[in-house]
XYZ file of C-alpha atoms in Angstrom:
452
model
C -21.201 -27.968 -66.312
C -24.106 -28.648 -63.923
C -24.612 -26.945 -60.585
C -27.116 -28.301 -58.061
C -27.503 -26.183 -54.953
C -29.644 -27.269 -52.031
C -30.774 -24.164 -50.194
C -32.565 -23.154 -47.064
C -36.333 -23.479 -47.173
C -37.739 -20.268 -48.769
C -40.310 -19.944 -45.998
C -37.489 -20.084 -43.445
C -35.522 -17.462 -45.303
C -38.325 -14.879 -45.283
C -38.919 -15.419 -41.591
C -36.418 -12.572 -41.173
C -38.815 -9.848 -39.990
C -36.609 -6.983 -41.172
C -36.566 -8.387 -44.701
C -40.300 -9.030 -44.718
C -41.055 -5.535 -43.431
C -38.735 -3.962 -45.958
C -40.324 -5.593 -48.981
C -43.836 -5.349 -47.590
C -44.967 -8.909 -48.283
C -46.540 -11.662 -46.255
C -44.650 -14.882 -47.038
C -47.550 -16.973 -45.775
C -49.755 -15.690 -48.621
C -49.737 -17.301 -52.057
C -49.799 -13.902 -53.748
C -46.355 -13.017 -52.367
C -44.756 -15.749 -54.475
C -44.278 -16.181 -58.203
C -42.870 -18.498 -60.828
C -40.658 -16.634 -63.299
C -40.570 -18.141 -66.782
C -38.051 -16.458 -69.078
C -35.694 -16.677 -72.031
C -33.400 -14.418 -74.027
C -31.617 -15.060 -77.301
C -28.380 -13.088 -77.217
C -24.759 -13.792 -78.157
C -22.751 -14.551 -75.030
C -18.985 -14.832 -75.225
C -18.364 -15.797 -71.575
C -20.842 -18.571 -70.859
C -19.054 -19.996 -67.818
C -18.890 -16.530 -66.278
C -22.605 -16.090 -66.794
C -23.366 -19.499 -65.250
C -21.447 -18.488 -62.137
C -23.269 -15.153 -62.060
C -26.667 -16.909 -61.987
C -25.477 -19.360 -59.369
C -24.363 -16.630 -56.977
C -27.317 -14.324 -57.606
C -29.901 -17.053 -57.080
C -28.155 -18.163 -53.897
C -28.218 -14.587 -52.572
C -31.940 -14.180 -53.346
C -32.920 -17.769 -52.369
C -34.278 -18.498 -55.827
C -34.459 -22.091 -57.029
C -35.256 -23.688 -60.355
C -33.588 -24.556 -63.663
C -31.400 -22.360 -65.881
C -29.807 -23.179 -69.243
C -26.997 -20.893 -70.405
C -25.408 -21.161 -73.845
C -23.489 -19.015 -76.309
C -26.823 -18.166 -77.981
C -28.645 -17.047 -74.813
C -30.450 -18.346 -71.759
C -33.657 -20.083 -70.753
C -34.925 -20.554 -67.220
C -37.746 -21.083 -64.744
C -37.387 -19.971 -61.110
C -39.578 -19.760 -58.006
C -39.314 -17.251 -55.191
C -40.766 -14.126 -53.661
C -42.072 -11.745 -56.302
C -39.860 -8.931 -55.008
C -36.745 -11.131 -55.179
C -37.559 -12.301 -58.693
C -37.897 -8.676 -59.810
C -34.454 -7.967 -58.357
C -33.146 -10.976 -60.238
C -34.584 -9.674 -63.522
C -32.943 -6.260 -63.023
C -29.555 -7.800 -62.250
C -29.755 -10.178 -65.206
C -30.468 -7.282 -67.568
C -27.416 -5.470 -66.249
C -25.248 -8.567 -66.597
C -26.455 -9.316 -70.123
C -25.422 -5.817 -71.119
C -21.955 -6.416 -69.682
C -21.480 -9.864 -71.213
C -22.925 -8.994 -74.598
C -20.223 -8.735 -77.301
C -21.857 -5.445 -78.354
C -20.855 -3.170 -75.510
C -22.712 -0.213 -76.968
C -26.061 -2.048 -77.128
C -28.846 -0.094 -75.434
C -30.786 -1.843 -72.690
C -33.974 -1.971 -74.747
C -32.198 -4.040 -77.410
C -31.880 -6.932 -74.969
C -35.178 -8.800 -75.237
C -35.386 -10.606 -71.899
C -38.874 -12.097 -72.025
C -40.030 -12.708 -68.421
C -43.466 -14.009 -67.455
C -44.471 -13.883 -63.768
C -46.919 -16.655 -62.911
C -49.153 -17.110 -59.866
C -49.112 -20.118 -57.598
C -52.147 -22.394 -57.453
C -54.444 -21.583 -54.536
C -55.573 -25.212 -54.230
C -52.082 -26.346 -53.151
C -49.859 -25.263 -50.237
C -47.061 -22.818 -51.041
C -44.033 -24.974 -50.283
C -44.786 -27.914 -52.649
C -45.072 -25.432 -55.528
C -41.530 -24.092 -55.088
C -38.371 -25.645 -56.527
C -36.188 -27.098 -53.766
C -32.820 -26.642 -55.512
C -31.053 -24.726 -58.271
C -29.811 -26.469 -61.403
C -27.717 -24.129 -63.522
C -25.974 -25.721 -66.504
C -23.976 -24.728 -69.538
C -25.576 -26.093 -72.710
C -24.937 -26.039 -76.445
C -28.226 -24.256 -77.168
C -31.047 -22.380 -75.463
C -33.355 -25.255 -76.361
C -32.568 -28.393 -78.385
C -34.691 -28.591 -81.521
C -32.463 -31.054 -83.387
C -31.297 -34.416 -82.103
C -27.748 -33.953 -83.370
C -26.633 -37.271 -81.914
C -29.286 -39.013 -84.016
C -28.239 -37.130 -87.153
C -24.582 -38.030 -86.583
C -25.475 -41.658 -85.923
C -27.561 -41.795 -89.101
C -24.678 -40.469 -91.169
C -22.148 -42.831 -89.553
C -24.455 -45.827 -89.967
C -24.967 -45.036 -93.642
C -21.197 -44.780 -94.215
C -20.546 -48.131 -92.494
C -23.247 -49.881 -94.508
C -21.823 -48.628 -97.796
C -18.307 -49.715 -96.811
C -19.498 -53.197 -95.822
C -21.330 -53.668 -99.087
C -18.316 -52.609 -101.144
C -15.957 -54.965 -99.293
C -18.207 -58.050 -99.600
C -19.593 -57.734 -103.121
C -18.034 -61.088 -104.110
C -19.703 -62.970 -101.281
C -22.851 -64.772 -102.450
C -24.406 -64.867 -98.997
C -23.845 -61.168 -98.612
C -25.487 -60.510 -101.958
C -28.586 -62.418 -100.919
C -28.646 -60.476 -97.665
C -28.327 -57.238 -99.580
C -31.243 -58.218 -101.792
C -33.423 -58.835 -98.756
C -32.349 -55.530 -97.216
C -33.016 -53.711 -100.469
C -36.520 -55.136 -100.566
C -37.150 -53.946 -97.029
C -35.682 -50.549 -97.858
C -37.973 -50.115 -100.876
C -40.969 -51.131 -98.795
C -40.095 -48.593 -96.092
C -39.498 -45.836 -98.633
C -42.848 -46.512 -100.269
C -44.633 -46.478 -96.932
C -43.020 -43.225 -95.843
C -43.448 -41.424 -99.200
C -39.871 -40.627 -99.916
C -38.155 -42.410 -97.072
C -37.015 -41.356 -93.638
C -33.375 -41.849 -94.624
C -33.648 -39.189 -97.335
C -35.301 -36.815 -94.906
C -32.671 -37.447 -92.226
C -29.984 -36.638 -94.755
C -31.779 -33.400 -95.588
C -32.191 -32.176 -92.003
C -28.597 -30.937 -91.516
C -29.012 -28.694 -94.571
C -32.351 -27.402 -93.261
C -30.769 -26.763 -89.873
C -28.051 -24.648 -91.480
C -30.537 -22.765 -93.638
C -32.879 -21.894 -90.774
C -30.060 -20.376 -88.717
C -29.621 -17.762 -91.446
C -33.208 -16.604 -90.908
C -34.805 -14.438 -88.233
C -37.635 -15.615 -85.960
C -41.081 -14.946 -87.368
C -43.287 -11.999 -86.483
C -44.568 -11.869 -82.902
C -48.248 -11.208 -82.236
C -49.752 -9.869 -79.017
C -52.881 -11.546 -77.658
C -55.099 -8.945 -79.311
C -53.265 -9.181 -82.649
C -53.373 -12.991 -82.460
C -57.152 -13.032 -82.035
C -57.685 -10.435 -84.745
C -55.590 -12.211 -87.366
C -57.163 -15.590 -86.588
C -60.650 -14.105 -86.993
C -59.730 -12.714 -90.400
C -57.717 -15.705 -91.603
C -58.829 -17.925 -94.469
C -59.482 -21.270 -92.787
C -58.694 -23.240 -95.935
C -55.233 -21.717 -96.247
C -54.289 -21.130 -92.596
C -53.216 -23.396 -89.761
C -52.871 -23.136 -85.985
C -49.733 -25.081 -84.997
C -49.208 -26.402 -81.459
C -45.462 -27.095 -81.110
C -45.763 -28.577 -77.597
C -45.797 -32.240 -76.574
C -48.818 -34.525 -76.409
C -49.162 -34.461 -72.606
C -49.325 -30.653 -72.756
C -51.974 -30.320 -75.455
C -54.081 -33.046 -73.819
C -55.089 -30.621 -71.053
C -55.313 -27.412 -73.097
C -54.943 -26.001 -76.617
C -56.137 -23.217 -78.910
C -59.371 -23.647 -80.818
C -60.500 -21.217 -83.506
C -63.895 -21.164 -85.185
C -62.426 -20.913 -88.678
C -58.773 -22.071 -88.505
C -57.957 -25.751 -87.808
C -55.425 -26.634 -85.087
C -52.665 -29.170 -85.703
C -51.713 -30.969 -82.484
C -48.275 -32.412 -83.242
C -48.555 -34.971 -80.395
C -44.787 -35.262 -79.991
C -43.089 -36.815 -76.963
C -40.082 -34.499 -77.234
C -39.218 -31.213 -78.923
C -36.677 -32.775 -81.310
C -39.468 -34.851 -82.925
C -40.742 -31.703 -84.651
C -38.370 -31.297 -87.646
C -39.260 -34.620 -89.262
C -42.931 -34.309 -88.384
C -43.278 -30.800 -89.846
C -41.410 -31.793 -93.010
C -43.726 -34.741 -93.673
C -47.144 -33.679 -92.404
C -49.535 -32.972 -95.312
C -51.389 -30.306 -93.333
C -48.277 -28.107 -93.510
C -48.255 -28.097 -97.307
C -49.386 -25.084 -99.335
C -50.503 -22.979 -96.367
C -50.523 -19.217 -96.755
C -50.387 -18.572 -92.996
C -49.230 -20.585 -89.998
C -49.938 -19.403 -86.436
C -47.747 -21.231 -83.921
C -47.722 -21.229 -80.132
C -46.070 -22.866 -77.135
C -46.034 -22.362 -73.348
C -43.863 -19.252 -73.019
C -42.533 -18.542 -76.495
C -39.010 -19.992 -76.425
C -39.820 -23.062 -78.527
C -41.570 -21.017 -81.223
C -38.512 -18.800 -81.700
C -36.645 -21.721 -83.278
C -39.582 -23.602 -84.828
C -40.700 -20.446 -86.650
C -37.268 -20.295 -88.303
C -37.546 -23.999 -89.163
C -40.955 -23.628 -90.814
C -39.747 -20.623 -92.811
C -36.807 -22.696 -94.078
C -39.058 -25.631 -95.009
C -41.927 -23.583 -96.461
C -40.516 -20.222 -97.666
C -43.813 -19.171 -99.278
C -45.726 -19.421 -95.974
C -46.251 -16.394 -93.731
C -45.410 -17.525 -90.200
C -46.580 -15.889 -86.959
C -45.787 -16.751 -83.351
C -47.657 -15.840 -80.170
C -45.531 -13.402 -78.168
C -44.892 -14.735 -74.678
C -46.795 -17.918 -75.508
C -49.942 -19.167 -73.812
C -48.749 -17.816 -70.479
C -48.775 -14.164 -71.535
C -51.883 -14.616 -73.683
C -53.974 -15.728 -70.696
C -52.721 -12.867 -68.541
C -53.334 -10.222 -71.233
C -56.884 -11.265 -72.038
C -58.430 -12.296 -68.710
C -61.766 -12.418 -70.514
C -63.419 -15.752 -71.208
C -65.412 -14.500 -74.190
C -62.270 -13.265 -75.942
C -60.081 -16.251 -75.027
C -59.404 -18.781 -77.792
C -57.356 -21.043 -75.532
C -59.378 -23.892 -74.078
C -58.461 -25.795 -70.929
C -55.314 -25.451 -68.806
C -51.771 -24.392 -69.595
C -49.322 -27.218 -68.778
C -46.107 -25.903 -67.192
C -42.694 -27.409 -66.386
C -42.507 -26.462 -62.740
C -43.932 -27.897 -59.474
C -47.428 -26.566 -60.237
C -47.971 -28.825 -63.303
C -50.652 -26.444 -64.640
C -51.036 -22.679 -64.389
C -53.977 -21.459 -62.270
C -55.137 -18.917 -64.872
C -57.896 -20.595 -66.872
C -61.639 -20.292 -67.384
C -62.845 -23.615 -66.017
C -63.303 -25.512 -69.282
C -61.981 -29.089 -69.241
C -60.688 -30.385 -72.579
C -58.907 -33.487 -71.255
C -60.588 -36.870 -70.827
C -60.005 -39.936 -68.721
C -58.214 -42.558 -70.789
C -60.486 -45.307 -69.455
C -64.027 -43.949 -69.113
C -63.577 -40.789 -71.255
C -65.120 -38.565 -68.567
C -63.839 -34.955 -68.545
C -60.574 -34.946 -66.609
C -57.398 -32.821 -66.705
C -55.484 -33.623 -63.503
C -52.472 -35.903 -63.970
C -51.941 -35.934 -60.188
C -55.505 -36.787 -59.102
C -55.715 -34.042 -56.479
C -52.174 -34.468 -55.126
C -49.389 -31.912 -55.336
C -47.116 -32.731 -58.312
C -44.122 -32.706 -55.945
C -45.559 -35.798 -54.207
C -44.799 -37.849 -57.347
C -48.206 -39.526 -57.421
C -48.920 -38.703 -61.045
C -50.249 -41.364 -63.428
C -47.705 -42.617 -65.977
C -47.585 -45.354 -68.613
C -45.740 -48.467 -67.426
C -43.618 -48.618 -70.601
C -42.891 -45.132 -71.970
C -43.578 -43.411 -68.602
C -45.516 -40.639 -70.300
C -48.121 -38.816 -68.223
C -51.595 -40.341 -68.524
C -54.985 -38.818 -67.707
C -57.057 -41.229 -65.632
C -59.831 -40.038 -63.338
C -59.931 -40.730 -59.599
C -62.758 -43.246 -60.048
C -60.891 -45.366 -62.607
C -57.382 -45.067 -61.238
C -57.810 -47.503 -58.283
C -58.476 -50.296 -60.814
C -55.011 -49.981 -62.426
C -51.342 -49.985 -61.516
C -49.520 -46.966 -62.926
C -45.751 -46.816 -63.373
C -43.956 -46.810 -60.031
C -46.907 -48.284 -58.109
C -47.139 -51.693 -56.474
C -50.162 -53.743 -55.490
C -49.766 -52.910 -51.805
C -49.811 -49.140 -52.218
C -53.215 -48.238 -50.881
C -52.217 -44.624 -50.221
C -52.664 -43.756 -53.878
C -56.244 -44.975 -53.763
C -57.307 -42.233 -51.368
C -60.869 -41.120 -51.917
C -61.803 -44.229 -53.908
C -64.359 -46.864 -52.969
C -61.870 -49.290 -51.400
C -64.533 -51.583 -49.970
C -65.781 -52.469 -53.438
C -62.320 -52.683 -54.905
C -61.729 -55.961 -56.711
C -59.501 -58.464 -54.926
C -58.073 -59.545 -58.269
C -54.576 -58.209 -59.122
C -54.870 -54.868 -60.824
C -53.710 -54.719 -64.463
C -50.902 -52.357 -65.375
C -51.904 -49.121 -67.101
C -50.354 -48.055 -70.382
C -50.778 -44.955 -72.535
C -53.438 -46.835 -74.536
C -54.913 -48.594 -71.470
C -53.653 -52.137 -72.142
C -50.621 -51.383 -74.342
C -48.041 -48.675 -74.999
C -48.362 -46.884 -78.320
C -45.629 -44.277 -77.909
C -42.391 -46.098 -77.050
C -40.322 -46.282 -80.237
C -43.244 -45.018 -82.325
C -43.482 -41.900 -84.443
C -45.859 -39.098 -83.347
C -49.420 -39.294 -84.655
C -50.608 -35.700 -85.224
C -54.268 -34.731 -84.928
C -56.104 -31.999 -86.781
C -58.828 -30.201 -84.831
C -61.650 -28.526 -86.726
C -64.225 -26.725 -84.620
C -63.319 -28.829 -81.580
C -63.361 -32.172 -83.395
C -60.395 -34.480 -84.030
C -59.473 -35.957 -87.424
């Protein structure tokens, strides 16, 4: 069930002087607006009713964004006036209490984790606000396992076994089987145990992890303290976000290495974490993500895979960490926090640039090259369409995905007079070729700011 609601322009809505006077805000000021990033794991028995509740409430308050509602809870990101978002939070808490199967649950037992984020001052207000509401009923708060892939793997295996049994007497089939067996052995040797065996094991791991509770949450202060005291040889910082997120910002500790998983999607994590040698024999694992929702499930996964490891997760993710510290000397997060809303990156950071231009390797962390993300002028690989960092000096020499040779508008600010008249080559995620489409993630281990 998917609901897409176009709405009146938020700036038009708050033009009502009575409303503006009542809430005491100036809608022309960036500080009057917020992005609300939230999630809540809670058993919901009436999912469709809750979807309709969000749809009507957001329409009333002129809030737009994306909301996932499932029987295990909800996950959303919305933009609107700060005062309206606060009203939304209050109403959601009330509704969760009503829809919860435990009618006697006290309000403080419902852990609705809401982060209120500022708009970027370098962009106008309107392009940073969602222009519609997408509210959908889903099977989970966030999809860690690619269940379709697991089902397909099982079905494919069954069909192969049946075919082999039915054609054992066929000489040609036997020769084919011998060739396939040779390939299979080669693959298993290369992957140290075989991907097929791991795929068969994942359903069991998925069932086991759902019997566990999420790992211990750490506040920003507790996070810093434990990392300072951790044994670097037996501890690991784990970034469970995707490669285009960690490229512009990540945690860096002086004594604990950081594992950048470099995934393209969240469901790549189970296989990666099961196979990566850096996960083996660790006494402590400190994991983090943007707002915390991904770590809730991954922390359960890691506990199921490595029961002897003590697992911690950063409460409220990077977003809350940056707001709680607000002190560059104490901050262990370097660079910018990538976000999944029209801002692209959160404005709270300390000026350090950890990203680099793919071509010239100059410091660079702006996928949009000075444009608002809503203008869709970001740089993407021509094959896998993943976001690519390329500086404004190098970008005019290449064609990114979605661009054509005649599009001079995207070359704004470049030296057009000296631009080569030769056709521009297409840009890929490894400059002249794509290395991510159909490929497995290639994790990186950071030690004291270096990559291994």
